[in-house]
Short mmCIF file of C-alpha atoms and ligand atoms in Angstrom, two decimals:
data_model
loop_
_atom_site.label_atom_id
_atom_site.label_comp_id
_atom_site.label_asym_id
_atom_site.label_seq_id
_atom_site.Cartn_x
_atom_site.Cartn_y
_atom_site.Cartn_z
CA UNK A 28 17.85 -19.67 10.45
CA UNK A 29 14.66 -17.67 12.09
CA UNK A 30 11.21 -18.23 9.76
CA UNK A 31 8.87 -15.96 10.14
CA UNK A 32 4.99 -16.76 8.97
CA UNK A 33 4.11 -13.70 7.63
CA UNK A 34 0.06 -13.81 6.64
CA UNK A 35 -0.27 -11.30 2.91
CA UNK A 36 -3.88 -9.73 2.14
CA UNK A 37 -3.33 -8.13 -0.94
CA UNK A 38 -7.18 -6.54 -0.32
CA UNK A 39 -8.52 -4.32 -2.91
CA UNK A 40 -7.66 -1.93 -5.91
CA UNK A 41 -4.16 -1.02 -6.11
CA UNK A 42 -3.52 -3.10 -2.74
CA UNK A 43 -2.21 -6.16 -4.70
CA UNK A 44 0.58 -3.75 -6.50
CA UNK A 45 1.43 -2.12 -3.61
CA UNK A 46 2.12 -5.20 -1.59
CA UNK A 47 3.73 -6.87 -4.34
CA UNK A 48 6.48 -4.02 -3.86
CA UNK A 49 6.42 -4.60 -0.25
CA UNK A 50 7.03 -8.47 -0.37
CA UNK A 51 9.70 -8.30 -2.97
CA UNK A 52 12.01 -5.65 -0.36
CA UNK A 53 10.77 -7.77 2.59
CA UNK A 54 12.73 -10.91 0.19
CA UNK A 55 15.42 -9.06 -0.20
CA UNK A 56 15.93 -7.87 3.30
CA UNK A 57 15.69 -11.57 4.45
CA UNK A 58 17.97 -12.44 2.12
CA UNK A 59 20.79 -9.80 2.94
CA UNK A 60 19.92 -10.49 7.15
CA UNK A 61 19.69 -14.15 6.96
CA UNK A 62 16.27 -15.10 7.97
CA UNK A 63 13.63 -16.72 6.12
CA UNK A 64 9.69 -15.38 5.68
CA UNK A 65 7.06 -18.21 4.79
CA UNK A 66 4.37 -16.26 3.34
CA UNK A 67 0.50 -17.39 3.28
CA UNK A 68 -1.77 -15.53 0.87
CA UNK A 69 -5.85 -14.64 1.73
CA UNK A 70 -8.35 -13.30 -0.48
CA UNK A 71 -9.99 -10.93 2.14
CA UNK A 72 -11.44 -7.86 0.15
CA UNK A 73 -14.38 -6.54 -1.99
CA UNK A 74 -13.52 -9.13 -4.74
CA UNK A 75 -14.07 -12.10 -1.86
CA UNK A 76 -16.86 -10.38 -0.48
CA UNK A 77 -19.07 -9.66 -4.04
CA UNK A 78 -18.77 -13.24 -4.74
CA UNK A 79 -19.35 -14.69 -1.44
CA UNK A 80 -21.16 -12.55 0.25
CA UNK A 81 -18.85 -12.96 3.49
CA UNK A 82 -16.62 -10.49 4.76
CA UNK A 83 -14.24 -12.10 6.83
CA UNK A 84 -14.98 -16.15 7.36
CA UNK A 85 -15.41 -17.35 10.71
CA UNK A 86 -12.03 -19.20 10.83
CA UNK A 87 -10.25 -16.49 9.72
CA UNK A 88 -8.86 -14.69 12.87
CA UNK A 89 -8.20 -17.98 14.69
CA UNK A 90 -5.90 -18.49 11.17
CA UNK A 91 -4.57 -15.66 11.30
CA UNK A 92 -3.26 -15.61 15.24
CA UNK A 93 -0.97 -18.38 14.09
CA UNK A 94 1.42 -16.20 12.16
CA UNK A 95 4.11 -13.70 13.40
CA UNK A 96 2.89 -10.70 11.18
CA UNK A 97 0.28 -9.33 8.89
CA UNK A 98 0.56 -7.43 6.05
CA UNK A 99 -2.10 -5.55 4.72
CA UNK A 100 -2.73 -3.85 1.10
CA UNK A 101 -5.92 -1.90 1.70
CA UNK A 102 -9.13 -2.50 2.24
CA UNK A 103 -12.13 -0.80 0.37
CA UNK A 104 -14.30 -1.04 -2.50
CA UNK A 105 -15.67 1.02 -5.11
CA UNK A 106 -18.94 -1.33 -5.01
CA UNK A 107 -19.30 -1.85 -1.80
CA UNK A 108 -21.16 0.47 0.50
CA UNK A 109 -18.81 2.23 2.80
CA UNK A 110 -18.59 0.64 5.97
CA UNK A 111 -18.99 -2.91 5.33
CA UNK A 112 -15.59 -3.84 4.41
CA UNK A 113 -14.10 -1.67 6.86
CA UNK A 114 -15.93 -2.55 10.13
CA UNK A 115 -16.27 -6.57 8.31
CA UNK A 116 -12.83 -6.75 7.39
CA UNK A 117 -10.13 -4.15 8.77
CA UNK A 118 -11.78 -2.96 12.34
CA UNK A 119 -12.57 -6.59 13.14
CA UNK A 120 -9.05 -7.69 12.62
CA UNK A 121 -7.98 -4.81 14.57
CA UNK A 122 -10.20 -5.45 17.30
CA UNK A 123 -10.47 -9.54 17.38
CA UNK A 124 -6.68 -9.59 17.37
CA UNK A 125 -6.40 -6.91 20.03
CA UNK A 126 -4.43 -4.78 18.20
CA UNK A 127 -4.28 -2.07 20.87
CA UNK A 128 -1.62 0.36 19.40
CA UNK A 129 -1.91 1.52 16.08
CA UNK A 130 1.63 3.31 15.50
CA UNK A 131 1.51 5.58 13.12
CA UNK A 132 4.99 7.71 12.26
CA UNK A 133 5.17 11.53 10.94
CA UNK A 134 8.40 11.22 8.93
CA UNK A 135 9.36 13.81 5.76
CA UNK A 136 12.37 11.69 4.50
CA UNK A 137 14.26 13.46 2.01
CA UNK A 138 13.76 14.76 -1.04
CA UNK A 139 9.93 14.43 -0.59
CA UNK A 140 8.31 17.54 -1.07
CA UNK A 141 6.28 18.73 2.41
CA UNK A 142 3.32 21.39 1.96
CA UNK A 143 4.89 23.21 5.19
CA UNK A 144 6.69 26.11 4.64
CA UNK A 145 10.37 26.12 5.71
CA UNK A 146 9.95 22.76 7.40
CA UNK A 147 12.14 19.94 6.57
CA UNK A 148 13.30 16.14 7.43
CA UNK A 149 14.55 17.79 10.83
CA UNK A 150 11.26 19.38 11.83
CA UNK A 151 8.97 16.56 10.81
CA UNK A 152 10.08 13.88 12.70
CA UNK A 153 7.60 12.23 15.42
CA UNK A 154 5.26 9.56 16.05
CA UNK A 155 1.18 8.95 16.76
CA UNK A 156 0.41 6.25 19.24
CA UNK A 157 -3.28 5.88 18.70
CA UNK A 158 -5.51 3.77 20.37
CA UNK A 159 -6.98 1.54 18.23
CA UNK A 160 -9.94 -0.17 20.05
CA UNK A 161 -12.00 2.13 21.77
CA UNK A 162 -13.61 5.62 21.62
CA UNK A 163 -16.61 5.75 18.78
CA UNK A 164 -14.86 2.73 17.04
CA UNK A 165 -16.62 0.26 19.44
CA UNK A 166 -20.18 0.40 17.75
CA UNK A 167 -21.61 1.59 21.21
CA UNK A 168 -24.87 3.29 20.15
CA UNK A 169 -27.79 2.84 17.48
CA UNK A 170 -30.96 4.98 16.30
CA UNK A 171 -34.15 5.84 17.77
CA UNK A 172 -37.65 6.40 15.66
CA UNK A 173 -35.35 5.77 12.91
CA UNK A 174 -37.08 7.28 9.90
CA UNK A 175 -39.06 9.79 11.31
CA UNK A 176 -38.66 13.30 11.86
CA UNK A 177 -37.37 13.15 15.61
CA UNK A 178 -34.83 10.23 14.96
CA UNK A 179 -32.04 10.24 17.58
CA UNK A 180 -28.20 8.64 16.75
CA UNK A 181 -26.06 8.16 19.19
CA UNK A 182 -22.48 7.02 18.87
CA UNK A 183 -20.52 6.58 22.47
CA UNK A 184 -16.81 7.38 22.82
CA UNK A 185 -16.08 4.74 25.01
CA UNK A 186 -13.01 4.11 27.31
CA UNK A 187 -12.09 1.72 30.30
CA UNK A 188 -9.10 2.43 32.76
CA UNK A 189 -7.47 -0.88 31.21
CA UNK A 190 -7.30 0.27 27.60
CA UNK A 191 -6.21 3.34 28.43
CA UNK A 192 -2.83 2.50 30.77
CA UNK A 193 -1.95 0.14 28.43
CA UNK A 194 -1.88 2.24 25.55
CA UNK A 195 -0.01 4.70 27.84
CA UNK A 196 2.59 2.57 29.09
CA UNK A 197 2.84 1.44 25.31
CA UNK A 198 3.81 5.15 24.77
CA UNK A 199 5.95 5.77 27.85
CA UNK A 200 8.12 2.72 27.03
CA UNK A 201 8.25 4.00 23.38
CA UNK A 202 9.19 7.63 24.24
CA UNK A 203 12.11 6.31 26.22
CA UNK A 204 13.26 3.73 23.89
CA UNK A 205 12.49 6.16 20.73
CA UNK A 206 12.41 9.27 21.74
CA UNK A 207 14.19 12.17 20.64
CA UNK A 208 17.10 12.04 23.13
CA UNK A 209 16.88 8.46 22.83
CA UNK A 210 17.94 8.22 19.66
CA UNK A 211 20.24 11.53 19.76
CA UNK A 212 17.68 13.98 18.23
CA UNK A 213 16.78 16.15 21.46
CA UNK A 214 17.43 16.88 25.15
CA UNK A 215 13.58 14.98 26.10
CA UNK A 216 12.04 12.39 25.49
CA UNK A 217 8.79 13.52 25.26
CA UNK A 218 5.21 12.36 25.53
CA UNK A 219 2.75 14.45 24.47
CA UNK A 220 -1.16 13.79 25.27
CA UNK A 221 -3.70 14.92 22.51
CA UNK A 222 -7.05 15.36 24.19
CA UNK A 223 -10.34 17.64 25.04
CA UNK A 224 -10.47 17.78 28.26
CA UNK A 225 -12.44 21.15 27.95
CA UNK A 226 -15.28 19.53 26.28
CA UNK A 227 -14.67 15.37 26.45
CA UNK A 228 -14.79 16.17 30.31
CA UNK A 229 -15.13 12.13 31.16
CA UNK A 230 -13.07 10.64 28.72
CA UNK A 231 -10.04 12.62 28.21
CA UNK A 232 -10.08 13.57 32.06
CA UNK A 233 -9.86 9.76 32.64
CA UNK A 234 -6.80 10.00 30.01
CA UNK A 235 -5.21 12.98 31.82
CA UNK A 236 -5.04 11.70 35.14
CA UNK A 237 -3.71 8.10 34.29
CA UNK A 238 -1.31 10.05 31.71
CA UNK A 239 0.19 11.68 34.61
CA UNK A 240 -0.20 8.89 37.46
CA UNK A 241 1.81 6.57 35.25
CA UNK A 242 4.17 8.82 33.99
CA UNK A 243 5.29 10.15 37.55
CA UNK A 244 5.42 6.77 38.98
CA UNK A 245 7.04 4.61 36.40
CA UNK A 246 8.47 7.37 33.69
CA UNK A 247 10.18 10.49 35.32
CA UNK A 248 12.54 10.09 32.91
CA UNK A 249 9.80 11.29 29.96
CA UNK A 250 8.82 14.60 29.63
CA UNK A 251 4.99 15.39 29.76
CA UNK A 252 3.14 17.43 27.93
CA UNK A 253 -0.72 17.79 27.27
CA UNK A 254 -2.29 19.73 23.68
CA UNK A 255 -6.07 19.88 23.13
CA UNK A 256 -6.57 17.77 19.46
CA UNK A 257 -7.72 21.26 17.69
CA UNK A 258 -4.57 23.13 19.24
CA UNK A 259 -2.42 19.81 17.89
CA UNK A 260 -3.46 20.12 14.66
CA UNK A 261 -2.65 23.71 14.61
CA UNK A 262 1.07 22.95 15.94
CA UNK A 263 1.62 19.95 13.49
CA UNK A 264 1.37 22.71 10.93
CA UNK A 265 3.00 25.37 12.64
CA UNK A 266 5.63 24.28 14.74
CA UNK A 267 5.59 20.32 14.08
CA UNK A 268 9.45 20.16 15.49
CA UNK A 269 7.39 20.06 18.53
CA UNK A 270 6.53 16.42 19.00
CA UNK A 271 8.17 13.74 19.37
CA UNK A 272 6.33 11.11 20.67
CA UNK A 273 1.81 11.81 20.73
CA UNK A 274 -0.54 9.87 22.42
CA UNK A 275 -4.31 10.07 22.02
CA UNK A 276 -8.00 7.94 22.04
CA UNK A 277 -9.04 5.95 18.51
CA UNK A 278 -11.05 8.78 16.88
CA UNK A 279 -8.69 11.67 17.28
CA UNK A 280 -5.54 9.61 16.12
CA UNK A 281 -7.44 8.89 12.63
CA UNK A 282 -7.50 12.55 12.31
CA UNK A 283 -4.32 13.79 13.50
CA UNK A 284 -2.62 10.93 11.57
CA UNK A 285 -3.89 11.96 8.04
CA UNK A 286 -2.76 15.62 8.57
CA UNK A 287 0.57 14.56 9.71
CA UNK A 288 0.84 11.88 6.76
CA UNK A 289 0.43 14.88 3.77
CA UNK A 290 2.84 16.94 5.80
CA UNK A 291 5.49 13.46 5.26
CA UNK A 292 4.21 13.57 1.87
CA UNK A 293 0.97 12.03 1.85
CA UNK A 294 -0.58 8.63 1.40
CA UNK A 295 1.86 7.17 -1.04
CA UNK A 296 4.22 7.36 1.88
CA UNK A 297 2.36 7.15 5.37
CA UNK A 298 2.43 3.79 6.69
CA UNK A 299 1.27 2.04 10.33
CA UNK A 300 1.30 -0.80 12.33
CA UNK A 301 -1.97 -2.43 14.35
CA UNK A 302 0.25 -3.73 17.21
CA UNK A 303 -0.50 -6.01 19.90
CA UNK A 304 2.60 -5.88 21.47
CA UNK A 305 1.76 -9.50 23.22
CA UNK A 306 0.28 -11.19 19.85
CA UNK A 307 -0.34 -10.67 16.47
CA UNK A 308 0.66 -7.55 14.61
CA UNK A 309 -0.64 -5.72 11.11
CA UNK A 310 1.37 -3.85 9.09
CA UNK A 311 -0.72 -1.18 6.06
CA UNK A 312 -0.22 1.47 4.33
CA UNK A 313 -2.82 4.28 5.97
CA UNK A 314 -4.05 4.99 2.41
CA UNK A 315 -6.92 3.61 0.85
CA UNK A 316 -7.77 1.48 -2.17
CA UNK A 317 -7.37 4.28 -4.82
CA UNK A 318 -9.18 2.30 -7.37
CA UNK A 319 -8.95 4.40 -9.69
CA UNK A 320 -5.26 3.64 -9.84
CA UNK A 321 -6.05 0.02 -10.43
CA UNK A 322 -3.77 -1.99 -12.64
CA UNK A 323 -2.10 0.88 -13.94
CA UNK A 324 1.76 0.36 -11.88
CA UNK A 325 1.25 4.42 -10.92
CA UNK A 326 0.53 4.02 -7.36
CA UNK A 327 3.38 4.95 -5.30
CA UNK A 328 4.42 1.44 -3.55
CA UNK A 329 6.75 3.11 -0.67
CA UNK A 330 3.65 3.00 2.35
CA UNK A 331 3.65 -0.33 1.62
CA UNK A 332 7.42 -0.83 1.88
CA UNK A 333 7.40 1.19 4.84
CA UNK A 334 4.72 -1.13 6.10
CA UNK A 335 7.13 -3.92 6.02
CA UNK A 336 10.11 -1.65 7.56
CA UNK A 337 7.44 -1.15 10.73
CA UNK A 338 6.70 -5.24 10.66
CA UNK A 339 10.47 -5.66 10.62
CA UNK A 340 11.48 -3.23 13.64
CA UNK A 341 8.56 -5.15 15.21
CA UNK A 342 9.38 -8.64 14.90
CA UNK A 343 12.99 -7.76 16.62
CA UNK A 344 14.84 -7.66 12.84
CA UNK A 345 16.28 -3.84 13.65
CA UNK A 346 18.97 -4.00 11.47
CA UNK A 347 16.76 -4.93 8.17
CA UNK A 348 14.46 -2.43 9.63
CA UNK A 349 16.90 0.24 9.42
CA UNK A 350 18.47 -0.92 5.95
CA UNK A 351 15.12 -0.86 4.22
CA UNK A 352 14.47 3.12 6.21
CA UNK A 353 18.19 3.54 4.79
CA UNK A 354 17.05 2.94 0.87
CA UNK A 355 14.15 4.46 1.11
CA UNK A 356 15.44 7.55 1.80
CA UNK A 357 17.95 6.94 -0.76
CA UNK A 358 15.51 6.51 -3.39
CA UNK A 359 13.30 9.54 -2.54
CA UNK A 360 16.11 11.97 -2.01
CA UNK A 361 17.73 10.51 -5.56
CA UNK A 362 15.34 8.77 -7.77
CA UNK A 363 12.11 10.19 -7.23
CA UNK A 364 10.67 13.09 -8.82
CA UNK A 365 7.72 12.89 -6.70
CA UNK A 366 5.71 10.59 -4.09
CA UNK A 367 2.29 11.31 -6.55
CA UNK A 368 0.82 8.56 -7.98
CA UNK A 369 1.50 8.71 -11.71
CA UNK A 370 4.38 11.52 -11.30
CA UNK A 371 7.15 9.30 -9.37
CA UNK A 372 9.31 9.17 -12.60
CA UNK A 373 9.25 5.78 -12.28
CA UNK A 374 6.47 2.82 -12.76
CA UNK A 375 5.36 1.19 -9.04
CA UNK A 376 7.54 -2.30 -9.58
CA UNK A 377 10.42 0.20 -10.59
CA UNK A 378 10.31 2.02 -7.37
CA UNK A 379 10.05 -1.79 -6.10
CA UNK A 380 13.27 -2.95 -7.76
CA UNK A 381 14.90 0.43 -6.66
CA UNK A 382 14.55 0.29 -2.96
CA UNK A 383 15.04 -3.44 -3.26
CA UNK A 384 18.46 -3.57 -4.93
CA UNK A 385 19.70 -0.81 -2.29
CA UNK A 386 18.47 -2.95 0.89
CA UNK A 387 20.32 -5.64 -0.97
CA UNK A 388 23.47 -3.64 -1.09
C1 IPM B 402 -7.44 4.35 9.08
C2 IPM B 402 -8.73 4.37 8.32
C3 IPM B 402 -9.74 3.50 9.07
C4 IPM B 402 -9.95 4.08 10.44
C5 IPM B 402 -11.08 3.33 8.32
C6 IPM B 402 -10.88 2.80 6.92
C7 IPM B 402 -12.03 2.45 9.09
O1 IPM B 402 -9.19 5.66 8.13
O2 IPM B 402 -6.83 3.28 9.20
O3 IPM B 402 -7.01 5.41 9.54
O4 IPM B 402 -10.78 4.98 10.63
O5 IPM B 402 -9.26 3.64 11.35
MN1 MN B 403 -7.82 7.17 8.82
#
């Protein structure tokens, strides 16, 4: 029987309830697919961080490369300045573990209520690959004559050629292995580029023409297509049957990706995976802490439990992966009143045990 090492930070305000939720249908999904998950516990957070006054400790991402998978609760703390535990705790995981791909699907399952007029499960129905360690994420930059009156920031976008064809080939080979005809949705696959190559005239011109080298070389097959990001966010509203698969740099994927997660239904919902397709992945909810939630079972556990569908689908376990998709759609289209934290109709363990007894099923 396959054991996976699966590393579990909780992380911060309602991060422990959510991933409680997530571990207990990961269980059960081992349990109904035969494999077994050994799961190691770290204290990573604002809690960890208040007391000790450390972040992340030195030994922690040569730890952590010695597991299959990481799931993550969230990261953040009321406390704590904003910044710290992000670049100290989620960025450098992301980065030190060469997480290159952050995947981020734009699914409405059903039953979930979408803010989109007259758009459905069948029009909302595509996925972000975002690059996840370049652009203005790399720290590239820093102040002049801080403090006076003609202080100067700079922040670089940065790219190399390297990170971005492998975040493109990432995308080709997911378009044709995902993609809309792929999986019997469409006549493409498609791959659509989200730039500015009217103003980012170095970076996303670098994008465009490896975008298109690659993809007439190696990926005929895929359909190309190129949106500016302002014109993307405009069609993910309008016409978001659209996409099917998106590729774009660090910065513009953080954006994109929260506007297509409250068109899914929002943050209770929205998960992603930090992949490095040749190492160690992390699994999240894209939501934050939501401390004010803390401790009270409202917070709407599903991100996290699509976290662990994401994980699954990753580690090669397709069939769990699809099982625990299966129930949660179940459960939103039957049992949910509403993907709201404190309006579900059901506690956070409830919704738990309810997508948990179906993947057991
Ligand atoms: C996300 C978050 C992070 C990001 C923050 C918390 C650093 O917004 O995962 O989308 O910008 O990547
Ligand atoms: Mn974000």
């Amino acid at each position: 029987m396959r054991t996976y090492k699966i590393a579990v930070i909780p992380g911060d305000g309602t991060g422990p309830e959510v991933t409680a939720e997530a571990v207990k249908v990961l269980k059960a999904a081992a349990k109904k697919f035969g494999f077994k998950t050994d799961l190691t516990e770290f204290d990573f957070g604002g809690e960890r961080y208040k007391r000790t006054g450390e972040t992340l400790p030195d030994s922690a991402v040569a730890e952590l490369r010695k597991f299959d998978a990481i799931l993550l609760g969230a990261i953040g703390h009321p406390d704590v300045k904003p910044g710290i535990l992000e670049k100290g705790i989620l960025l450098k995981l992301r980065f030190d573990l060469d997480q290159y791909i952050n995947l981020r699907p734009v699914r409405l399952y059903p039953g979930v209520e979408c803010p989109l007029k007259n758009k459905g499960p069948k029009e909302i129905d595509y996925v972000v690959v975002r690059e996840n360690t370049g652009d203005a994420y790399t720290g590239t930059g820093g102040f002049t004559m801080k403090g006076t009156p003609n202080e100067v920031a700079v922040q670089a976008a940065v790219y190399s050629r390297f990170q971005v064809d492998r975040c493109l080939k990432y995308a080709f080979e997911y378009a044709r292995k995902y993609g809309k005809k792929a999986t019997g949705r469409g006549e493409n696959n498609t791959l659509a580029l989200c730039g500015k190559t009217n103003v980012l005239t170095y970076i996303y011109d670098l994008w465009e023409r490896a975008f298109h080298e690659m993809g007439e070389k190696e990926y005929p097959d895929i359909k190309r297509e190129y949106y500016h990001v302002d014109a993307t966010c405009m069609w993910m509203v309008k016409n978001p049957e659209w996409f099917d698969v998106i590729v774009t740099g660090n910065m513009f994927g953080d954006i994109i990706t929260d506007l297509g997660a409250i068109t899914q239904g929002g943050m209770g919902i929205a998960a992603g995976g930090n992949i490095n397709p040749e190492g160690v992945s992390m699994f999240e909810p894209i939501g934050g802490s939501a401390p004010k939630y803390t401790g009270l079972g409202v917070i709407n556990p599903l991100a996290a439990i699509c976290a662990v569908q994401m994980m699954l689908e990753t580690l090669g376990q397709e069939q769990a992966a699809k099982k625990v998709e299966d129930a949660v759609k179940y459960v939103t289209a039957n049992k949910m009143k509403s993907m709201a934290a404190g309006k579900m109709g059901h506690s956070t363990s409830q919704v738990g045990d309810l997508v948990a007894t179906e993947v057991a099923k």
